Amino acid sequence: MYRLSNKIFKLLIKHKEINSLHTSLWVKRQKNKIKKLDSVNAVFWARLLPTFSLLPLLQIYHERKIPIIVNVNDPLENDLFAKEIILKSIPIVQSWTFPSSKLAKEFSEKYLIDFNKCFVIPHAMKEQKTLYQNSFKKEKLNFLYTGTFYKGAFTETLIKQLNDFSSTELYKEVQFTFVLSQYNSDSLELLKRTLPDVRILTNRSREEVLKMIMDADCMLVVDAKEHVNLLKGKLAEAISFGVPVFSVSYKGSVMDEVVTKYGGFSSYQDSENQILVDLQHAVVNLKNANWNAVFLKKRINIMDYFSEKNILDLTEQVLKLTTSSL
């Protein structure tokens, strides 16, 4: 019934920004909710993606001027509807925020946005009371991956080297655990073939996942090539617990720079056999008391950068600049 209604909607209403009945209904509902707010002192934030989350604010703005901040966290959509919405929003959005300066630069250059309106605010993570201390006394290290299984990130190179690592003596000292929120049967079979004895968990609550991160010895975070300018939320989550990170990315990526400064292990998809070598290096170091002592000191600066206090300070600065520019 919805498919039929949506088809009729598309045929009858030629809209440059709204490309489905669902979007149209959602925008109308949000617009009505915003109108009921006492917005005298309110600043309105929209998050991309999806791009249509901007539409209610754009429509309200033409009725009354409101301060708008747009937070861009994800890869940009390339469809015409998304581009149309972004271009329409540029003249009226006072501030744009990004999790990394590289994404801010890429976005501002692509859409010719004044870079002075672009600000970097990393992902906000709750301050944790229990932090990682050391792993060198453990018999088996728990390497933990959480979230979506991105096929584009788990390249043939990465899969092969993970499988090669499973044939080494050091693999006996590691337990790989994958807690997946989005996946398919093929990805589950691939993981089982690649890593013998891998633990795969699904349908876990956020509270359960956070508890597993707290107990992990090392977080495995993997980047796709098209995400090199992004800051993954899963990386920020691991940092909030002070857990060592083994990242698989590309040289010069945002993840590479953050993990290196944090004191973790940064390996590259496009370097032959480096992931295999670095994994073995990581296991040896995680079981080393001296490495742990150095890591516990080195991680502090990056943890402070991701702290709730720093995020709040950065957010307040953007709010002041946004309201003063309206």
Tab-separated table of C-alpha atoms in Angstrom:
chain	number	residue	atom	x	y	z
A	1	MET	CA	0.000	0.000	0.000
A	2	TYR	CA	2.825	2.360	0.851
A	3	ARG	CA	4.675	1.528	-2.377
A	4	LEU	CA	1.585	2.435	-4.380
A	5	SER	CA	1.031	5.654	-2.401
A	6	ASN	CA	4.690	6.591	-2.782
A	7	LYS	CA	4.573	6.010	-6.535
A	8	ILE	CA	1.510	8.270	-6.868
A	9	PHE	CA	3.228	10.890	-4.687
A	10	LYS	CA	6.301	10.921	-6.942
A	11	LEU	CA	4.189	11.193	-10.094
A	12	LEU	CA	1.996	14.016	-8.828
A	13	ILE	CA	4.488	16.058	-6.793
A	14	LYS	CA	7.680	17.002	-8.585
A	15	HIS	CA	9.836	18.184	-5.703
A	16	LYS	CA	13.546	18.963	-5.963
A	17	GLU	CA	14.234	18.200	-2.293
A	18	ILE	CA	11.615	15.688	-1.131
A	19	ASN	CA	11.844	12.408	-3.008
A	20	SER	CA	9.411	10.198	-1.070
A	21	LEU	CA	6.092	10.252	0.735
A	22	HIS	CA	7.835	9.171	3.938
A	23	THR	CA	10.175	12.172	3.802
A	24	SER	CA	7.293	14.527	3.116
A	25	LEU	CA	5.311	13.290	6.122
A	26	TRP	CA	8.375	13.352	8.370
A	27	VAL	CA	9.265	16.942	7.392
A	28	LYS	CA	5.695	18.124	8.005
A	29	ARG	CA	5.597	16.497	11.435
A	30	GLN	CA	8.973	17.925	12.527
A	31	LYS	CA	8.054	21.366	11.273
A	32	ASN	CA	4.873	21.347	13.380
A	33	LYS	CA	6.855	20.227	16.450
A	34	ILE	CA	9.385	23.041	15.965
A	35	LYS	CA	6.617	25.638	15.625
A	36	LYS	CA	5.279	24.668	19.053
A	37	LEU	CA	8.653	25.291	20.721
A	38	ASP	CA	9.451	28.473	22.575
A	39	SER	CA	12.476	29.142	20.386
A	40	VAL	CA	13.475	32.599	21.639
A	41	ASN	CA	16.811	31.343	22.966
A	42	ALA	CA	17.053	28.099	20.998
A	43	VAL	CA	19.762	27.135	18.549
A	44	PHE	CA	18.701	24.417	16.109
A	45	TRP	CA	21.066	21.612	15.167
A	46	ALA	CA	20.657	19.285	12.206
A	47	ARG	CA	22.792	16.232	11.616
A	48	LEU	CA	23.811	14.925	8.216
A	49	LEU	CA	23.124	12.213	7.226
A	50	PRO	CA	20.360	11.935	6.173
A	51	THR	CA	20.361	15.247	4.322
A	52	PHE	CA	16.588	15.649	4.514
A	53	SER	CA	16.933	16.254	8.275
A	54	LEU	CA	17.687	19.863	7.260
A	55	LEU	CA	14.367	20.412	5.485
A	56	PRO	CA	12.135	21.310	8.482
A	57	LEU	CA	14.645	23.967	9.589
A	58	LEU	CA	14.965	25.417	6.104
A	59	GLN	CA	11.198	25.754	5.833
A	60	ILE	CA	10.888	27.346	9.285
A	61	TYR	CA	13.730	29.773	8.513
A	62	HIS	CA	11.734	31.360	5.708
A	63	GLU	CA	8.963	32.117	8.215
A	64	ARG	CA	11.225	33.368	11.004
A	65	LYS	CA	14.973	33.682	11.296
A	66	ILE	CA	16.419	30.977	13.558
A	67	PRO	CA	20.075	30.109	14.338
A	68	ILE	CA	21.013	26.857	12.580
A	69	ILE	CA	24.075	24.640	13.017
A	70	VAL	CA	24.647	21.632	10.784
A	71	ASN	CA	26.749	18.729	12.028
A	72	VAL	CA	28.331	16.639	9.249
A	73	ASN	CA	29.541	13.256	10.527
A	74	ASP	CA	29.239	10.881	7.596
A	75	PRO	CA	30.318	10.470	3.960
A	76	LEU	CA	28.426	12.851	1.705
A	77	GLU	CA	25.482	11.636	-0.308
A	78	ASN	CA	25.976	12.047	-4.042
A	79	ASP	CA	22.361	12.029	-5.183
A	80	LEU	CA	20.756	15.150	-6.661
A	81	PHE	CA	18.254	15.540	-3.822
A	82	ALA	CA	21.026	15.699	-1.223
A	83	LYS	CA	23.018	18.221	-3.243
A	84	GLU	CA	19.931	20.396	-3.775
A	85	ILE	CA	19.239	20.530	-0.025
A	86	ILE	CA	22.842	21.369	0.897
A	87	LEU	CA	23.113	24.128	-1.709
A	88	LYS	CA	19.853	25.651	-0.509
A	89	SER	CA	21.016	25.606	3.109
A	90	ILE	CA	24.406	27.289	2.571
A	91	PRO	CA	23.145	30.924	2.590
A	92	ILE	CA	21.187	30.506	5.826
A	93	VAL	CA	23.228	28.079	7.964
A	94	GLN	CA	25.394	30.062	10.388
A	95	SER	CA	27.810	27.279	11.403
A	96	TRP	CA	28.945	23.847	10.239
A	97	THR	CA	30.607	21.343	12.565
A	98	PHE	CA	32.717	18.298	11.665
A	99	PRO	CA	34.513	15.571	13.633
A	100	SER	CA	37.790	16.266	11.794
A	101	SER	CA	39.503	19.185	10.063
A	102	LYS	CA	40.048	17.040	6.958
A	103	LEU	CA	36.322	16.458	6.534
A	104	ALA	CA	35.665	20.170	7.159
A	105	LYS	CA	38.152	21.092	4.423
A	106	GLU	CA	36.742	18.520	1.970
A	107	PHE	CA	33.152	19.677	2.565
A	108	SER	CA	33.889	23.416	2.427
A	109	GLU	CA	35.844	23.049	-0.828
A	110	LYS	CA	33.199	20.874	-2.459
A	111	TYR	CA	30.337	23.258	-1.661
A	112	LEU	CA	32.312	26.560	-1.577
A	113	ILE	CA	31.438	27.239	2.057
A	114	ASP	CA	33.275	29.949	4.001
A	115	PHE	CA	35.827	27.956	6.040
A	116	ASN	CA	35.441	30.480	8.889
A	117	LYS	CA	31.972	28.999	9.439
A	118	CYS	CA	33.399	25.485	9.831
A	119	PHE	CA	34.368	24.126	13.246
A	120	VAL	CA	35.821	20.845	14.482
A	121	ILE	CA	34.054	19.116	17.377
A	122	PRO	CA	35.016	15.455	17.876
A	123	HIS	CA	32.412	12.861	18.800
A	124	ALA	CA	31.082	13.332	22.315
A	125	MET	CA	31.641	10.350	24.579
A	126	LYS	CA	30.598	9.856	28.159
A	127	GLU	CA	33.400	10.161	30.684
A	128	GLN	CA	34.185	6.689	32.023
A	129	LYS	CA	35.074	5.911	35.621
A	130	THR	CA	36.728	2.566	34.864
A	131	LEU	CA	39.643	2.765	32.418
A	132	TYR	CA	41.939	0.166	30.884
A	133	GLN	CA	45.012	-0.483	33.048
A	134	ASN	CA	47.056	-3.323	31.504
A	135	SER	CA	46.917	-6.678	29.737
A	136	PHE	CA	50.384	-8.089	30.310
A	137	LYS	CA	49.266	-10.576	32.985
A	138	LYS	CA	46.509	-12.111	30.865
A	139	GLU	CA	46.866	-15.516	29.275
A	140	LYS	CA	44.605	-14.577	26.324
A	141	LEU	CA	44.035	-11.106	24.915
A	142	ASN	CA	40.538	-10.110	23.881
A	143	PHE	CA	40.557	-8.261	20.547
A	144	LEU	CA	37.092	-6.699	20.162
A	145	TYR	CA	35.301	-5.369	17.069
A	146	THR	CA	31.882	-3.728	17.449
A	147	GLY	CA	29.323	-2.269	15.049
A	148	THR	CA	28.597	-2.798	11.365
A	149	PHE	CA	30.529	-5.282	9.249
A	150	TYR	CA	31.619	-3.028	6.364
A	151	LYS	CA	32.465	-5.164	3.361
A	152	GLY	CA	34.332	-2.229	1.793
A	153	ALA	CA	36.577	-1.993	4.848
A	154	PHE	CA	37.246	-5.723	5.194
A	155	THR	CA	39.220	-5.944	1.969
A	156	GLU	CA	40.697	-9.123	0.498
A	157	THR	CA	44.087	-7.940	1.764
A	158	LEU	CA	42.837	-7.573	5.336
A	159	ILE	CA	40.951	-10.896	5.288
A	160	LYS	CA	44.007	-12.744	3.938
A	161	GLN	CA	46.333	-11.290	6.575
A	162	LEU	CA	43.896	-12.008	9.397
A	163	ASN	CA	43.768	-15.579	8.136
A	164	ASP	CA	47.572	-15.716	7.916
A	165	PHE	CA	47.762	-14.456	11.509
A	166	SER	CA	45.481	-17.306	12.616
A	167	SER	CA	48.245	-19.729	11.543
A	168	THR	CA	50.874	-18.156	13.802
A	169	GLU	CA	51.782	-19.198	17.334
A	170	LEU	CA	50.739	-15.793	18.665
A	171	TYR	CA	47.161	-16.384	17.508
A	172	LYS	CA	46.803	-18.885	20.356
A	173	GLU	CA	47.226	-15.951	22.735
A	174	VAL	CA	44.308	-13.987	21.227
A	175	GLN	CA	40.523	-14.282	21.281
A	176	PHE	CA	38.792	-12.299	18.520
A	177	THR	CA	35.242	-11.174	19.364
A	178	PHE	CA	32.947	-9.484	16.824
A	179	VAL	CA	29.812	-7.837	18.211
A	180	LEU	CA	27.826	-7.012	15.072
A	181	SER	CA	24.866	-4.668	14.729
A	182	GLN	CA	24.539	-4.903	10.931
A	183	TYR	CA	25.686	-7.909	8.937
A	184	ASN	CA	24.541	-10.645	6.559
A	185	SER	CA	25.027	-14.400	6.448
A	186	ASP	CA	27.935	-14.072	3.977
A	187	SER	CA	29.882	-11.822	6.330
A	188	LEU	CA	29.366	-14.260	9.216
A	189	GLU	CA	30.652	-17.166	7.112
A	190	LEU	CA	33.612	-15.066	5.968
A	191	LEU	CA	34.623	-14.300	9.545
A	192	LYS	CA	34.312	-17.945	10.576
A	193	ARG	CA	36.523	-19.047	7.660
A	194	THR	CA	39.058	-16.315	8.326
A	195	LEU	CA	39.477	-16.607	12.089
A	196	PRO	CA	39.049	-20.085	13.615
A	197	ASP	CA	37.316	-19.972	17.019
A	198	VAL	CA	36.139	-16.389	16.465
A	199	ARG	CA	33.305	-15.330	18.777
A	200	ILE	CA	30.450	-13.639	16.920
A	201	LEU	CA	27.740	-11.937	18.981
A	202	THR	CA	24.624	-10.182	17.684
A	203	ASN	CA	21.559	-8.403	19.073
A	204	ARG	CA	23.388	-6.926	22.042
A	205	SER	CA	22.184	-3.785	23.828
A	206	ARG	CA	24.376	-0.703	23.959
A	207	GLU	CA	24.920	-1.256	27.689
A	208	GLU	CA	26.170	-4.785	27.010
A	209	VAL	CA	28.501	-3.543	24.262
A	210	LEU	CA	29.952	-0.827	26.482
A	211	LYS	CA	30.633	-3.418	29.183
A	212	MET	CA	32.514	-5.543	26.619
A	213	ILE	CA	34.586	-2.528	25.531
A	214	MET	CA	35.469	-1.897	29.159
A	215	ASP	CA	36.738	-5.488	29.470
A	216	ALA	CA	38.594	-5.538	26.117
A	217	ASP	CA	42.361	-5.658	25.833
A	218	CYS	CA	42.417	-4.104	22.370
A	219	MET	CA	39.769	-2.637	20.051
A	220	LEU	CA	39.927	-3.529	16.362
A	221	VAL	CA	38.728	-0.575	14.254
A	222	VAL	CA	38.701	-0.807	10.445
A	223	ASP	CA	38.469	2.001	7.887
A	224	ALA	CA	37.272	1.956	4.279
A	225	LYS	CA	39.176	4.013	1.711
A	226	GLU	CA	36.254	6.413	1.207
A	227	HIS	CA	36.199	7.134	4.965
A	228	VAL	CA	39.774	8.385	5.397
A	229	ASN	CA	38.642	11.942	6.284
A	230	LEU	CA	36.114	10.758	8.862
A	231	LEU	CA	36.447	10.116	12.573
A	232	LYS	CA	34.753	6.839	13.451
A	233	GLY	CA	32.509	6.889	16.488
A	234	LYS	CA	33.774	3.424	17.442
A	235	LEU	CA	37.308	4.815	17.684
A	236	ALA	CA	36.149	7.642	19.956
A	237	GLU	CA	34.247	5.094	22.047
A	238	ALA	CA	37.375	2.986	22.568
A	239	ILE	CA	39.388	6.087	23.495
A	240	SER	CA	36.796	7.097	26.101
A	241	PHE	CA	37.626	3.840	27.945
A	242	GLY	CA	41.380	4.269	27.436
A	243	VAL	CA	41.530	0.894	25.649
A	244	PRO	CA	44.433	0.183	23.242
A	245	VAL	CA	43.393	0.352	19.599
A	246	PHE	CA	44.537	-1.655	16.584
A	247	SER	CA	43.384	0.318	13.553
A	248	VAL	CA	43.449	-0.786	9.931
A	249	SER	CA	43.305	2.232	7.679
A	250	TYR	CA	45.428	4.208	5.213
A	251	LYS	CA	48.517	6.337	5.838
A	252	GLY	CA	47.605	9.931	6.637
A	253	SER	CA	43.942	9.160	7.365
A	254	VAL	CA	42.221	10.792	10.347
A	255	MET	CA	42.165	7.413	12.095
A	256	ASP	CA	45.871	6.873	11.441
A	257	GLU	CA	46.769	10.258	12.961
A	258	VAL	CA	44.527	9.894	16.029
A	259	VAL	CA	45.582	6.310	16.831
A	260	THR	CA	49.275	7.157	16.454
A	261	LYS	CA	49.007	10.132	18.836
A	262	TYR	CA	46.953	7.990	21.204
A	263	GLY	CA	49.703	5.373	21.393
A	264	GLY	CA	47.824	2.574	19.669
A	265	PHE	CA	48.750	0.388	16.703
A	266	SER	CA	48.087	1.824	13.244
A	267	SER	CA	48.341	-0.492	10.253
A	268	TYR	CA	47.643	0.130	6.565
A	269	GLN	CA	45.422	-1.700	4.091
A	270	ASP	CA	47.686	-0.960	1.127
A	271	SER	CA	51.028	-2.070	2.597
A	272	GLU	CA	51.929	-5.655	1.768
A	273	ASN	CA	51.919	-7.948	4.822
A	274	GLN	CA	52.051	-4.989	7.222
A	275	ILE	CA	48.798	-5.925	8.971
A	276	LEU	CA	50.153	-9.409	9.713
A	277	VAL	CA	53.433	-8.023	11.078
A	278	ASP	CA	51.695	-5.293	13.085
A	279	LEU	CA	49.230	-7.731	14.647
A	280	GLN	CA	52.078	-9.855	15.954
A	281	HIS	CA	53.837	-6.715	17.164
A	282	ALA	CA	50.639	-5.633	18.982
A	283	VAL	CA	50.220	-8.960	20.807
A	284	VAL	CA	53.836	-8.917	21.999
A	285	ASN	CA	53.576	-5.308	23.222
A	286	LEU	CA	50.209	-5.684	24.921
A	287	LYS	CA	51.797	-8.410	27.054
A	288	ASN	CA	54.747	-6.185	27.887
A	289	ALA	CA	54.672	-4.203	31.158
A	290	ASN	CA	56.944	-1.447	29.820
A	291	TRP	CA	54.767	-0.892	26.744
A	292	ASN	CA	51.667	-0.660	28.941
A	293	ALA	CA	53.324	1.929	31.199
A	294	VAL	CA	54.235	4.130	28.212
A	295	PHE	CA	50.761	3.755	26.670
A	296	LEU	CA	48.961	4.764	29.878
A	297	LYS	CA	50.851	8.081	29.813
A	298	LYS	CA	50.687	8.710	26.068
A	299	ARG	CA	46.909	8.213	25.780
A	300	ILE	CA	46.116	11.119	28.164
A	301	ASN	CA	46.296	13.994	25.641
A	302	ILE	CA	43.933	12.347	23.172
A	303	MET	CA	41.568	11.280	25.955
A	304	ASP	CA	41.466	14.896	27.166
A	305	TYR	CA	40.644	16.032	23.623
A	306	PHE	CA	37.636	13.662	23.553
A	307	SER	CA	36.566	14.481	27.116
A	308	GLU	CA	33.091	15.741	27.935
A	309	LYS	CA	34.539	19.005	29.264
A	310	ASN	CA	36.445	19.749	26.058
A	311	ILE	CA	33.418	18.898	23.895
A	312	LEU	CA	31.261	21.200	26.026
A	313	ASP	CA	33.792	24.048	25.764
A	314	LEU	CA	34.031	23.678	21.971
A	315	THR	CA	30.245	23.483	21.647
A	316	GLU	CA	29.716	26.642	23.706
A	317	GLN	CA	32.194	28.531	21.510
A	318	VAL	CA	30.302	27.512	18.372
A	319	LEU	CA	26.954	28.440	19.955
A	320	LYS	CA	28.184	31.949	20.822
A	321	LEU	CA	29.565	32.544	17.337
A	322	THR	CA	26.381	31.184	15.747
A	323	THR	CA	23.956	33.354	17.710
A	324	SER	CA	26.118	36.477	17.289
A	325	SER	CA	26.263	36.045	13.506
A	326	LEU	CA	22.467	35.889	13.013
